[in-house]
Structure formats: structure tokens, C-alpha cells
PDB file of C-alpha atoms in Angstrom:
ATOM      1  CA  MET V   1       5.055  66.620-247.999  1.00 59.00           C
ATOM      2  CA  PRO V   2       4.817  63.585-245.680  1.00 68.00           C
ATOM      3  CA  VAL V   3       7.340  60.785-246.033  1.00 69.00           C
ATOM      4  CA  ARG V   4       5.812  57.741-247.718  1.00 74.00           C
ATOM      5  CA  GLU V   5       6.569  54.265-246.442  1.00 74.00           C
ATOM      6  CA  LEU V   6       8.046  52.994-249.710  1.00 81.00           C
ATOM      7  CA  TRP V   7      11.274  51.349-248.592  1.00 87.00           C
ATOM      8  CA  THR V   8      14.145  50.321-250.815  1.00 94.00           C
ATOM      9  CA  VAL V   9      16.737  48.206-249.002  1.00 96.00           C
ATOM     10  CA  TYR V  10      20.340  47.565-250.053  1.00 97.00           C
ATOM     11  CA  ILE V  11      22.556  44.956-248.367  1.00 97.00           C
ATOM     12  CA  ALA V  12      26.298  44.369-248.820  1.00 97.00           C
ATOM     13  CA  LEU V  13      28.851  42.193-247.047  1.00 97.00           C
ATOM     14  CA  GLU V  14      31.549  44.115-245.187  1.00 97.00           C
ATOM     15  CA  GLY V  15      35.228  43.402-245.838  1.00 95.00           C
ATOM     16  CA  GLU V  16      36.072  44.256-242.217  1.00 95.00           C
ATOM     17  CA  TYR V  17      33.638  44.366-239.349  1.00 96.00           C
ATOM     18  CA  GLY V  18      31.951  47.753-238.959  1.00 94.00           C
ATOM     19  CA  GLU V  19      33.580  49.442-241.942  1.00 95.00           C
ATOM     20  CA  GLY V  20      30.285  49.889-243.780  1.00 94.00           C
ATOM     21  CA  ALA V  21      29.982  49.636-247.552  1.00 94.00           C
ATOM     22  CA  SER V  22      29.552  51.641-250.723  1.00 94.00           C
ATOM     23  CA  PHE V  23      26.207  50.592-252.165  1.00 95.00           C
ATOM     24  CA  SER V  24      25.134  50.165-255.762  1.00 95.00           C
ATOM     25  CA  GLY V  25      21.825  49.390-257.424  1.00 95.00           C
ATOM     26  CA  THR V  26      22.683  45.695-257.641  1.00 95.00           C
ATOM     27  CA  ASP V  27      22.720  45.461-253.818  1.00 96.00           C
ATOM     28  CA  ALA V  28      18.943  45.968-253.721  1.00 96.00           C
ATOM     29  CA  ILE V  29      16.762  43.232-252.239  1.00 96.00           C
ATOM     30  CA  GLU V  30      12.975  42.898-252.332  1.00 94.00           C
ATOM     31  CA  VAL V  31      11.543  43.230-248.823  1.00 95.00           C
ATOM     32  CA  PHE V  32       8.171  43.731-247.175  1.00 94.00           C
ATOM     33  CA  ASP V  33       6.956  44.198-243.594  1.00 95.00           C
ATOM     34  CA  PHE V  34      10.113  46.255-243.074  1.00 95.00           C
ATOM     35  CA  ASP V  35      10.956  47.717-239.654  1.00 94.00           C
ATOM     36  CA  PHE V  36      14.056  49.751-238.746  1.00 92.00           C
ATOM     37  CA  LYS V  37      14.382  50.705-235.098  1.00 90.00           C
ATOM     38  CA  PRO V  38      17.244  52.692-233.551  1.00 90.00           C
ATOM     39  CA  SER V  39      17.413  51.306-230.010  1.00 91.00           C
ATOM     40  CA  HIS V  40      18.768  53.054-226.943  1.00 93.00           C
ATOM     41  CA  THR V  41      19.373  52.693-223.261  1.00 92.00           C
ATOM     42  CA  ILE V  42      17.956  55.673-221.417  1.00 91.00           C
ATOM     43  CA  LEU V  43      19.527  57.118-218.263  1.00 90.00           C
ATOM     44  CA  GLU V  44      17.382  59.118-215.865  1.00 88.00           C
ATOM     45  CA  LYS V  45      19.298  61.722-213.884  1.00 88.00           C
ATOM     46  CA  ALA V  46      18.125  62.080-210.282  1.00 86.00           C
ATOM     47  CA  PRO V  47      16.846  65.511-209.246  1.00 84.00           C
ATOM     48  CA  ASN V  48      18.557  67.730-206.744  1.00 78.00           C
ATOM     49  CA  PRO V  49      17.257  67.499-203.163  1.00 79.00           C
ATOM     50  CA  THR V  50      15.078  70.627-203.500  1.00 79.00           C
ATOM     51  CA  SER V  51      12.651  69.092-206.021  1.00 79.00           C
ATOM     52  CA  LEU V  52       9.924  66.501-205.662  1.00 80.00           C
ATOM     53  CA  ASN V  53      10.249  65.612-209.361  1.00 82.00           C
ATOM     54  CA  ASP V  54      11.540  62.056-209.714  1.00 84.00           C
ATOM     55  CA  VAL V  55      13.689  62.860-212.793  1.00 86.00           C
ATOM     56  CA  SER V  56      15.652  66.001-213.597  1.00 86.00           C
ATOM     57  CA  ASP V  57      17.031  65.004-217.006  1.00 88.00           C
ATOM     58  CA  ILE V  58      17.107  62.244-219.653  1.00 90.00           C
ATOM     59  CA  ILE V  59      20.413  61.164-221.220  1.00 91.00           C
ATOM     60  CA  GLU V  60      21.089  58.573-223.913  1.00 90.00           C
ATOM     61  CA  GLY V  61      23.363  55.696-222.873  1.00 91.00           C
ATOM     62  CA  LYS V  62      24.113  53.138-225.617  1.00 93.00           C
ATOM     63  CA  ARG V  63      22.675  53.152-229.127  1.00 93.00           C
ATOM     64  CA  TRP V  64      22.311  50.309-231.621  1.00 95.00           C
ATOM     65  CA  VAL V  65      19.886  49.209-234.353  1.00 95.00           C
ATOM     66  CA  GLU V  66      17.303  46.432-234.699  1.00 96.00           C
ATOM     67  CA  VAL V  67      15.997  45.588-238.191  1.00 96.00           C
ATOM     68  CA  SER V  68      13.420  43.072-239.351  1.00 97.00           C
ATOM     69  CA  PHE V  69      11.810  42.317-242.694  1.00 97.00           C
ATOM     70  CA  LYS V  70      10.422  39.548-244.844  1.00 97.00           C
ATOM     71  CA  THR V  71      11.536  38.550-248.317  1.00 97.00           C
ATOM     72  CA  TYR V  72      11.067  35.710-250.774  1.00 96.00           C
ATOM     73  CA  LEU V  73      13.380  32.738-250.367  1.00 95.00           C
ATOM     74  CA  LYS V  74      14.418  32.188-253.982  1.00 93.00           C
ATOM     75  CA  GLY V  75      17.380  31.898-256.302  1.00 90.00           C
ATOM     76  CA  SER V  76      18.896  34.759-258.250  1.00 86.00           C
ATOM     77  CA  GLY V  77      17.433  33.659-261.582  1.00 80.00           C
ATOM     78  CA  MET V  78      20.925  33.632-263.075  1.00 79.00           C
ATOM     79  CA  ASN V  79      24.211  31.798-262.736  1.00 80.00           C
ATOM     80  CA  GLY V  80      25.174  32.993-259.292  1.00 85.00           C
ATOM     81  CA  ALA V  81      24.371  33.023-255.609  1.00 90.00           C
ATOM     82  CA  PRO V  82      21.276  35.035-254.677  1.00 94.00           C
ATOM     83  CA  ARG V  83      21.613  38.270-252.718  1.00 95.00           C
ATOM     84  CA  ILE V  84      19.711  36.677-249.861  1.00 95.00           C
ATOM     85  CA  GLY V  85      22.865  34.595-249.359  1.00 96.00           C
ATOM     86  CA  ARG V  86      24.557  37.648-247.836  1.00 97.00           C
ATOM     87  CA  LEU V  87      22.023  37.478-245.042  1.00 97.00           C
ATOM     88  CA  LEU V  88      22.665  33.774-244.528  1.00 97.00           C
ATOM     89  CA  SER V  89      26.406  34.512-244.314  1.00 97.00           C
ATOM     90  CA  SER V  90      25.732  37.059-241.574  1.00 97.00           C
ATOM     91  CA  ALA V  91      23.599  34.466-239.790  1.00 97.00           C
ATOM     92  CA  GLY V  92      26.611  32.169-239.430  1.00 97.00           C
ATOM     93  CA  PHE V  93      26.472  30.157-242.655  1.00 97.00           C
ATOM     94  CA  LEU V  94      29.344  29.173-244.954  1.00 97.00           C
ATOM     95  CA  LEU V  95      28.991  29.593-248.711  1.00 96.00           C
ATOM     96  CA  THR V  96      30.119  26.699-250.885  1.00 95.00           C
ATOM     97  CA  SER V  97      29.600  27.157-254.620  1.00 91.00           C
ATOM     98  CA  GLY V  98      30.078  25.210-257.826  1.00 89.00           C
ATOM     99  CA  THR V  99      29.262  25.700-261.493  1.00 88.00           C
ATOM    100  CA  THR V 100      25.550  25.034-260.947  1.00 90.00           C
ATOM    101  CA  TYR V 101      24.838  25.785-257.295  1.00 92.00           C
ATOM    102  CA  ALA V 102      25.511  27.824-254.172  1.00 94.00           C
ATOM    103  CA  SER V 103      24.898  26.165-250.802  1.00 96.00           C
ATOM    104  CA  TYR V 104      24.974  27.511-247.250  1.00 97.00           C
ATOM    105  CA  THR V 105      25.714  25.388-244.183  1.00 97.00           C
ATOM    106  CA  PRO V 106      26.315  26.430-240.554  1.00 97.00           C
ATOM    107  CA  GLN V 107      29.788  27.453-239.415  1.00 95.00           C
ATOM    108  CA  ASN V 108      31.342  28.957-236.295  1.00 94.00           C
ATOM    109  CA  ASP V 109      32.386  32.212-237.997  1.00 93.00           C
ATOM    110  CA  THR V 110      30.063  35.006-239.056  1.00 93.00           C
ATOM    111  CA  SER V 111      30.297  37.650-241.759  1.00 95.00           C
ATOM    112  CA  SER V 112      28.891  41.118-241.135  1.00 97.00           C
ATOM    113  CA  ILE V 113      26.687  43.232-243.350  1.00 97.00           C
ATOM    114  CA  ALA V 114      26.024  46.888-244.023  1.00 98.00           C
ATOM    115  CA  LEU V 115      22.452  47.938-244.749  1.00 97.00           C
ATOM    116  CA  LEU V 116      21.003  51.040-246.360  1.00 96.00           C
ATOM    117  CA  ALA V 117      17.255  51.657-246.223  1.00 95.00           C
ATOM    118  CA  GLN V 118      15.588  54.657-247.771  1.00 93.00           C
ATOM    119  CA  THR V 119      12.171  55.879-248.784  1.00 90.00           C
ATOM    120  CA  ASP V 120      11.330  57.424-252.106  1.00 84.00           C
ATOM    121  CA  SER V 121      10.432  60.774-250.585  1.00 80.00           C
ATOM    122  CA  GLY V 122      12.943  61.845-248.014  1.00 82.00           C
ATOM    123  CA  TYR V 123      14.467  59.506-245.431  1.00 90.00           C
ATOM    124  CA  CYS V 124      17.685  57.456-245.449  1.00 91.00           C
ATOM    125  CA  VAL V 125      19.182  55.354-242.657  1.00 93.00           C
ATOM    126  CA  LYS V 126      22.256  53.104-242.437  1.00 95.00           C
ATOM    127  CA  LEU V 127      23.432  50.204-240.312  1.00 96.00           C
ATOM    128  CA  LYS V 128      26.916  48.700-240.194  1.00 97.00           C
ATOM    129  CA  GLY V 129      28.421  45.683-238.433  1.00 97.00           C
ATOM    130  CA  GLY V 130      25.123  43.861-238.728  1.00 97.00           C
ATOM    131  CA  VAL V 131      24.611  40.192-237.864  1.00 98.00           C
ATOM    132  CA  VAL V 132      21.435  38.156-238.260  1.00 98.00           C
ATOM    133  CA  LYS V 133      20.124  37.009-234.914  1.00 97.00           C
ATOM    134  CA  ARG V 134      17.122  35.109-236.285  1.00 97.00           C
ATOM    135  CA  VAL V 135      16.125  33.540-239.599  1.00 97.00           C
ATOM    136  CA  SER V 136      12.753  31.906-240.089  1.00 98.00           C
ATOM    137  CA  VAL V 137      11.520  30.218-243.255  1.00 98.00           C
ATOM    138  CA  THR V 138       7.826  29.442-243.614  1.00 97.00           C
ATOM    139  CA  GLY V 139       6.077  27.527-246.355  1.00 95.00           C
ATOM    140  CA  THR V 140       2.352  26.989-246.768  1.00 96.00           C
ATOM    141  CA  VAL V 141       1.223  24.772-249.618  1.00 95.00           C
ATOM    142  CA  GLY V 142      -0.023  26.985-252.450  1.00 95.00           C
ATOM    143  CA  ASP V 143       1.652  30.117-251.057  1.00 96.00           C
ATOM    144  CA  PHE V 144       5.072  31.759-251.365  1.00 97.00           C
ATOM    145  CA  LEU V 145       8.173  30.474-249.599  1.00 97.00           C
ATOM    146  CA  ILE V 146       8.931  33.330-247.199  1.00 97.00           C
ATOM    147  CA  ALA V 147      12.045  34.149-245.174  1.00 98.00           C
ATOM    148  CA  GLN V 148      12.088  36.597-242.265  1.00 98.00           C
ATOM    149  CA  PHE V 149      15.325  38.121-240.990  1.00 98.00           C
ATOM    150  CA  ASN V 150      15.966  39.890-237.685  1.00 98.00           C
ATOM    151  CA  ILE V 151      19.219  41.853-237.635  1.00 98.00           C
ATOM    152  CA  VAL V 152      21.157  43.653-234.924  1.00 98.00           C
ATOM    153  CA  GLY V 153      23.940  46.099-235.737  1.00 97.00           C
ATOM    154  CA  ILE V 154      25.715  49.366-235.063  1.00 96.00           C
ATOM    155  CA  PHE V 155      23.963  52.630-235.886  1.00 94.00           C
ATOM    156  CA  ASP V 156      25.748  54.360-238.763  1.00 94.00           C
ATOM    157  CA  SER V 157      23.782  57.429-239.856  1.00 92.00           C
ATOM    158  CA  GLU V 158      20.434  58.844-240.881  1.00 91.00           C
ATOM    159  CA  SER V 159      19.478  61.682-243.182  1.00 91.00           C
ATOM    160  CA  THR V 160      16.482  63.363-244.780  1.00 90.00           C
ATOM    161  CA  THR V 161      18.296  63.179-248.129  1.00 85.00           C
ATOM    162  CA  PRO V 162      18.198  59.720-249.759  1.00 83.00           C
ATOM    163  CA  GLU V 163      21.226  58.575-251.726  1.00 85.00           C
ATOM    164  CA  SER V 164      20.940  58.659-255.502  1.00 88.00           C
ATOM    165  CA  LEU V 165      20.712  54.966-256.375  1.00 91.00           C
ATOM    166  CA  THR V 166      18.730  53.093-259.014  1.00 92.00           C
ATOM    167  CA  PRO V 167      17.728  49.695-257.629  1.00 94.00           C
ATOM    168  CA  SER V 168      18.164  46.655-259.863  1.00 94.00           C
ATOM    169  CA  PHE V 169      16.301  43.687-258.398  1.00 94.00           C
ATOM    170  CA  GLU V 170      16.907  40.033-259.157  1.00 92.00           C
ATOM    171  CA  ALA V 171      14.775  38.802-262.040  1.00 86.00           C
ATOM    172  CA  SER V 172      13.681  35.507-260.470  1.00 89.00           C
ATOM    173  CA  LEU V 173      10.051  34.944-259.565  1.00 91.00           C
ATOM    174  CA  PRO V 174       9.051  33.981-256.003  1.00 93.00           C
ATOM    175  CA  LEU V 175       8.763  30.260-255.351  1.00 94.00           C
ATOM    176  CA  VAL V 176       5.386  28.726-254.557  1.00 96.00           C
ATOM    177  CA  VAL V 177       5.150  25.706-252.261  1.00 96.00           C
ATOM    178  CA  LYS V 178       3.817  23.149-254.761  1.00 94.00           C
ATOM    179  CA  GLY V 179       5.210  20.560-257.148  1.00 92.00           C
ATOM    180  CA  GLY V 180       8.175  20.019-254.866  1.00 92.00           C
ATOM    181  CA  THR V 181      10.524  17.109-254.423  1.00 92.00           C
ATOM    182  CA  LEU V 182      10.317  15.783-250.864  1.00 93.00           C
ATOM    183  CA  SER V 183      12.303  13.203-248.952  1.00 91.00           C
ATOM    184  CA  GLY V 184      12.136  11.548-245.562  1.00 88.00           C
ATOM    185  CA  LYS V 185       9.080  11.959-243.346  1.00 85.00           C
ATOM    186  CA  LEU V 186       7.982  15.092-245.210  1.00 87.00           C
ATOM    187  CA  SER V 187       7.248  12.951-248.272  1.00 86.00           C
ATOM    188  CA  ASN V 188       5.347  10.307-246.305  1.00 82.00           C
ATOM    189  CA  THR V 189       2.645  12.636-244.990  1.00 85.00           C
ATOM    190  CA  TYR V 190       0.130  15.196-246.230  1.00 90.00           C
ATOM    191  CA  TRP V 191       1.230  18.420-244.618  1.00 91.00           C
ATOM    192  CA  LYS V 192       0.055  21.995-245.078  1.00 93.00           C
ATOM    193  CA  ASN V 193       2.596  24.181-243.245  1.00 94.00           C
ATOM    194  CA  PHE V 194       6.336  23.868-242.675  1.00 95.00           C
ATOM    195  CA  GLU V 195       8.667  26.172-240.725  1.00 97.00           C
ATOM    196  CA  VAL V 196      12.359  26.358-239.883  1.00 97.00           C
ATOM    197  CA  SER V 197      13.755  28.897-237.406  1.00 97.00           C
ATOM    198  CA  ILE V 198      17.468  29.569-236.759  1.00 97.00           C
ATOM    199  CA  GLU V 199      17.779  31.295-233.393  1.00 97.00           C
ATOM    200  CA  ASN V 200      21.183  32.911-232.848  1.00 97.00           C
ATOM    201  CA  THR V 201      22.353  34.176-229.472  1.00 97.00           C
ATOM    202  CA  HIS V 202      24.463  37.291-229.920  1.00 96.00           C
ATOM    203  CA  TYR V 203      27.046  38.877-227.641  1.00 96.00           C
ATOM    204  CA  GLU V 204      27.347  42.652-227.383  1.00 95.00           C
ATOM    205  CA  GLN V 205      30.980  43.703-226.972  1.00 96.00           C
ATOM    206  CA  LEU V 206      31.066  46.984-225.060  1.00 95.00           C
ATOM    207  CA  ASN V 207      33.788  49.597-225.458  1.00 94.00           C
ATOM    208  CA  ALA V 208      33.962  52.968-223.729  1.00 94.00           C
ATOM    209  CA  SER V 209      35.904  54.526-226.626  1.00 94.00           C
ATOM    210  CA  ASP V 210      33.234  53.837-229.252  1.00 93.00           C
ATOM    211  CA  THR V 211      30.753  56.548-230.167  1.00 92.00           C
ATOM    212  CA  TYR V 212      27.716  54.653-228.939  1.00 92.00           C
ATOM    213  CA  GLY V 213      29.471  52.379-226.436  1.00 93.00           C
ATOM    214  CA  ILE V 214      29.325  49.202-228.556  1.00 94.00           C
ATOM    215  CA  LYS V 215      32.328  47.774-230.384  1.00 95.00           C
ATOM    216  CA  ARG V 216      30.677  44.903-232.235  1.00 95.00           C
ATOM    217  CA  PHE V 217      28.192  42.039-232.144  1.00 96.00           C
ATOM    218  CA  TYR V 218      29.156  38.358-232.179  1.00 95.00           C
ATOM    219  CA  ILE V 219      27.038  35.257-232.704  1.00 96.00           C
ATOM    220  CA  VAL V 220      27.969  32.860-229.905  1.00 96.00           C
ATOM    221  CA  GLN V 221      25.289  30.153-230.016  1.00 96.00           C
ATOM    222  CA  ARG V 222      22.518  28.846-232.246  1.00 96.00           C
ATOM    223  CA  LYS V 223      19.495  26.592-232.002  1.00 97.00           C
ATOM    224  CA  ILE V 224      17.539  25.407-235.021  1.00 97.00           C
ATOM    225  CA  ARG V 225      13.915  24.493-234.544  1.00 97.00           C
ATOM    226  CA  GLY V 226      10.892  24.042-236.753  1.00 96.00           C
ATOM    227  CA  SER V 227       7.515  22.424-237.176  1.00 94.00           C
ATOM    228  CA  PHE V 228       5.192  20.790-239.660  1.00 92.00           C
ATOM    229  CA  ASP V 229       1.578  19.648-239.554  1.00 90.00           C
ATOM    230  CA  PRO V 230       0.825  16.307-241.191  1.00 90.00           C
ATOM    231  CA  GLU V 231      -2.674  14.907-241.301  1.00 89.00           C
ATOM    232  CA  LEU V 232      -3.216  12.578-238.382  1.00 86.00           C
ATOM    233  CA  SER V 233      -2.510   8.972-239.298  1.00 76.00           C
ATOM    234  CA  SER V 234      -1.929   5.807-237.309  1.00 68.00           C
ATOM    235  CA  ASP V 235       1.566   5.270-238.758  1.00 68.00           C
ATOM    236  CA  PHE V 236       2.781   8.700-237.652  1.00 74.00           C
ATOM    237  CA  ILE V 237       2.294   8.777-233.909  1.00 80.00           C
ATOM    238  CA  LYS V 238       5.615   9.905-232.433  1.00 81.00           C
ATOM    239  CA  TYR V 239       6.830  11.335-229.140  1.00 83.00           C
ATOM    240  CA  PRO V 240       9.610  13.718-227.987  1.00 90.00           C
ATOM    241  CA  GLY V 241      13.074  12.445-228.838  1.00 89.00           C
ATOM    242  CA  GLU V 242      11.940  10.170-231.662  1.00 90.00           C
ATOM    243  CA  SER V 243      13.709  10.660-234.987  1.00 89.00           C
ATOM    244  CA  LEU V 244      12.367  11.809-238.339  1.00 89.00           C
ATOM    245  CA  GLY V 245      15.767  11.080-239.875  1.00 88.00           C
ATOM    246  CA  ASN V 246      16.838  12.958-242.992  1.00 91.00           C
ATOM    247  CA  ILE V 247      14.297  15.393-244.477  1.00 92.00           C
ATOM    248  CA  SER V 248      14.400  17.778-247.428  1.00 95.00           C
ATOM    249  CA  ILE V 249      12.162  19.886-249.635  1.00 95.00           C
ATOM    250  CA  SER V 250      13.171  21.146-253.084  1.00 94.00           C
ATOM    251  CA  LEU V 251      11.117  23.753-254.977  1.00 94.00           C
ATOM    252  CA  SER V 252      11.465  25.248-258.457  1.00 92.00           C
ATOM    253  CA  ASN V 253       9.499  27.582-260.698  1.00 85.00           C
ATOM    254  CA  GLY V 254      11.252  26.810-263.978  1.00 76.00           C
ATOM    255  CA  GLU V 255      13.118  30.127-263.980  1.00 71.00           C
ATOM    256  CA  ASP V 256      16.604  28.749-263.300  1.00 77.00           C
ATOM    257  CA  ASN V 257      15.578  29.041-259.683  1.00 89.00           C
ATOM    258  CA  ILE V 258      15.716  25.957-257.462  1.00 92.00           C
ATOM    259  CA  VAL V 259      15.831  26.093-253.665  1.00 95.00           C
ATOM    260  CA  GLU V 260      16.430  23.042-251.494  1.00 96.00           C
ATOM    261  CA  ILE V 261      16.242  22.945-247.692  1.00 97.00           C
ATOM    262  CA  SER V 262      17.645  19.757-246.179  1.00 96.00           C
ATOM    263  CA  ALA V 263      18.645  18.420-242.786  1.00 96.00           C
ATOM    264  CA  PRO V 264      20.353  15.116-241.907  1.00 96.00           C
ATOM    265  CA  LYS V 265      19.112  14.624-238.337  1.00 95.00           C
ATOM    266  CA  VAL V 266      15.717  15.876-237.221  1.00 95.00           C
ATOM    267  CA  LYS V 267      13.912  14.810-234.066  1.00 94.00           C
ATOM    268  CA  ILE V 268      10.614  15.545-232.343  1.00 91.00           C
ATOM    269  CA  ALA V 269      11.421  18.415-229.975  1.00 92.00           C
ATOM    270  CA  GLU V 270       8.343  18.520-227.742  1.00 88.00           C
ATOM    271  CA  ALA V 271       4.907  16.983-227.301  1.00 83.00           C
ATOM    272  CA  ARG V 272       2.802  17.307-230.438  1.00 83.00           C
ATOM    273  CA  GLU V 273      -0.650  18.846-230.471  1.00 83.00           C
ATOM    274  CA  ILE V 274      -3.782  17.845-232.348  1.00 87.00           C
ATOM    275  CA  ASN V 275      -5.475  20.611-234.328  1.00 85.00           C
ATOM    276  CA  VAL V 276      -8.615  20.739-236.452  1.00 88.00           C
ATOM    277  CA  ASP V 277      -8.403  21.852-240.097  1.00 84.00           C
ATOM    278  CA  ASN V 278     -11.930  22.022-241.569  1.00 87.00           C
ATOM    279  CA  ARG V 279     -12.933  18.940-239.578  1.00 90.00           C
ATOM    280  CA  ILE V 280      -9.710  17.125-240.535  1.00 86.00           C
ATOM    281  CA  LEU V 281      -7.362  16.335-237.655  1.00 89.00           C
ATOM    282  CA  ARG V 282      -3.709  17.328-237.970  1.00 90.00           C
ATOM    283  CA  PHE V 283      -0.705  16.867-235.757  1.00 88.00           C
ATOM    284  CA  SER V 284       1.279  19.996-234.952  1.00 89.00           C
ATOM    285  CA  ILE V 285       4.795  18.615-234.513  1.00 90.00           C
ATOM    286  CA  PRO V 286       7.675  20.701-233.080  1.00 94.00           C
ATOM    287  CA  LEU V 287      11.058  19.782-234.571  1.00 95.00           C
ATOM    288  CA  ILE V 288      14.675  20.252-233.558  1.00 96.00           C
ATOM    289  CA  PHE V 289      17.499  20.126-236.119  1.00 97.00           C
ATOM    290  CA  LEU V 290      20.629  18.444-234.781  1.00 96.00           C
ATOM    291  CA  PRO V 291      24.180  18.158-236.144  1.00 95.00           C
ATOM    292  CA  ASN V 292      25.022  14.811-237.671  1.00 93.00           C
ATOM    293  CA  THR V 293      28.669  15.310-238.631  1.00 92.00           C
ATOM    294  CA  GLY V 294      29.973  18.680-237.496  1.00 89.00           C
ATOM    295  CA  ASN V 295      28.183  21.869-238.570  1.00 93.00           C
ATOM    296  CA  ASP V 296      25.589  20.301-240.843  1.00 94.00           C
ATOM    297  CA  GLU V 297      22.285  20.782-239.015  1.00 96.00           C
ATOM    298  CA  ILE V 298      20.653  22.331-242.080  1.00 97.00           C
ATOM    299  CA  LYS V 299      21.576  23.313-245.620  1.00 97.00           C
ATOM    300  CA  PHE V 300      20.133  25.912-247.982  1.00 97.00           C
ATOM    301  CA  LYS V 301      21.049  25.106-251.575  1.00 96.00           C
ATOM    302  CA  PHE V 302      20.326  27.351-254.561  1.00 94.00           C
ATOM    303  CA  GLU V 303      20.667  25.770-257.995  1.00 92.00           C
ATOM    304  CA  TRP V 304      20.526  27.179-261.491  1.00 86.00           C
ATOM    305  CA  THR V 305      20.873  25.963-265.073  1.00 71.00           C
ATOM    306  CA  LYS V 306      24.031  26.992-266.841  1.00 48.00           C
ATOM    307  CA  VAL V 307      23.312  28.898-270.041  1.00 44.00           C
TER     308      VAL V 307
END
């Protein structure tokens, strides 16, 4: 029987880097457009002098894992931080929680994750020591609020026998970009698309005593960019370096599920373009998110109603 591409993904925070995790059904997260790629460096052995063949053998050098997927940016639908917050923690964000919220802001430290992905019909693969090297959040008016995560980590294992787990997904419904509460320049314009992208630079610590030559991955730098596309208007003609000030968007679907994305200091990053949307002109404006007071370039806040 062929192996169907029906992926179930489980994600857990590690207590210590690279130690992996024991997974349960409540570690499951809804994902789509999933890709798991064991990556390698390949060494080509030179032939002996009696052969014209350019290569006499192929040998694996280092091995690691690259993972990417999309998921819905939403709350947990209950009184607690959503599971997607584990991914934000491994992207270099600090969790701060209260009785009605959980918020994530940038920090200089990074947590690591373990990931288990398996199909329903015969394949199971694991990653440990994972860090998120890129997070992008896209919102189109009338469509779902989508987050994409790109992860790099240490190869753990693979098997043709999936683990016996019963996934239990969060009950919250996906958020739709409509009926939101906006502030700053986002509220002063009619825009259609909005995007935020956290680009992390990671360092690969090599070690000759490790099985695959890699000790761990560190996040050593980040840059936060984005864009939005307001309708062209005479009072919104701006140039690189000009400020949009403080912006935020808050969305809810009435299911104890509120997500707010806010930033205190946003500027025009590059020259804007003019695009045509069904004969209506729009600006396409690149943004850069800057720190205002320390590590506060952007905040993801999840709120719920106490029962």
C-alpha cells in the first residue's frame, strides 16, 4: 500500500536543548502545506589514477533537517496560551501571561522544540533541537489569518512504524480578516493585504563528536519586515525612512479567541510601488519594524474570556 500524504504534526518545547520530547495527543497542531526535508552535505571521493570516472564514491558529510508548514494564527479557544506559542518561543519570543492573555515579544534567548510528524499509513519522522528561522504572517481581507513557519533542527529518527497517538486539536476556529480593530496608519487607509515576516539568522555550531557533525543551532540575529497595500490617496504619499508610527490589528471570531499584532515603531523600508487592483490604484508599501524601547519591535497577543 502506498503511503498517503496525511500528516499529523506534534510539537513540544524541550527542557534542555536537543533532548527531544515525549509526545502526547495534546501536542498536535493543525498544519497544511507541510514539508519535511532531511538535508545533507555530500562528499565526492576522487577516483584512483587508473580511472577516467570523475567520482569513485559518495559519502554523507553532515545531516540536519529543514521543516516548513502553514497553520492558522489563532488562540487556543480556552483559558491558556495556544500551541502555536511554542513555535514563537523557538523563534526568539518571550511569553508573558496573565489571567486573560498570553503575549509574545522578542528576546535575545531562544527555546528549542522537538517535532514529530507522521502519516496515517506508515511513516514517522522526528526532529529535535529545532529553532524557527522564519515566521511570516499574512492576512487578506475576507480570508484566514495564516502563519508560515520555517524550522531548522537536528535529525532525530525516522521509521515506517508511526507512534500510537490520538491527536487532540485545539477547538478554536480560524480567524478571518474582517471586523477587526485597527490603530495607527492601518486604520486610516483601505488596505487589502498585510504581511509581517520575522527573518532569523541562525548559527550552526559544529562538533566532530556528534553523530551528524552538528551540536546545535542558535539564533544570532533577526530582522522584521512587512508590507501592506492601501488604496492610493493624496494624504498617504510617503518615502523610505518616513514613519507610520504605532500600528496594530486585533481580530476575533467570538470563540474566546482574540489575536492582536502590534508594533510601536514602523517605518517605510523601501520605495513603494503602484499596483492596479481591478482598475483601482494601490500602493505596495514595504515596512520595517524597529525597536522602540528594547526588544519590543512586535508583539503577538492572544486573549480569551475567563469562564
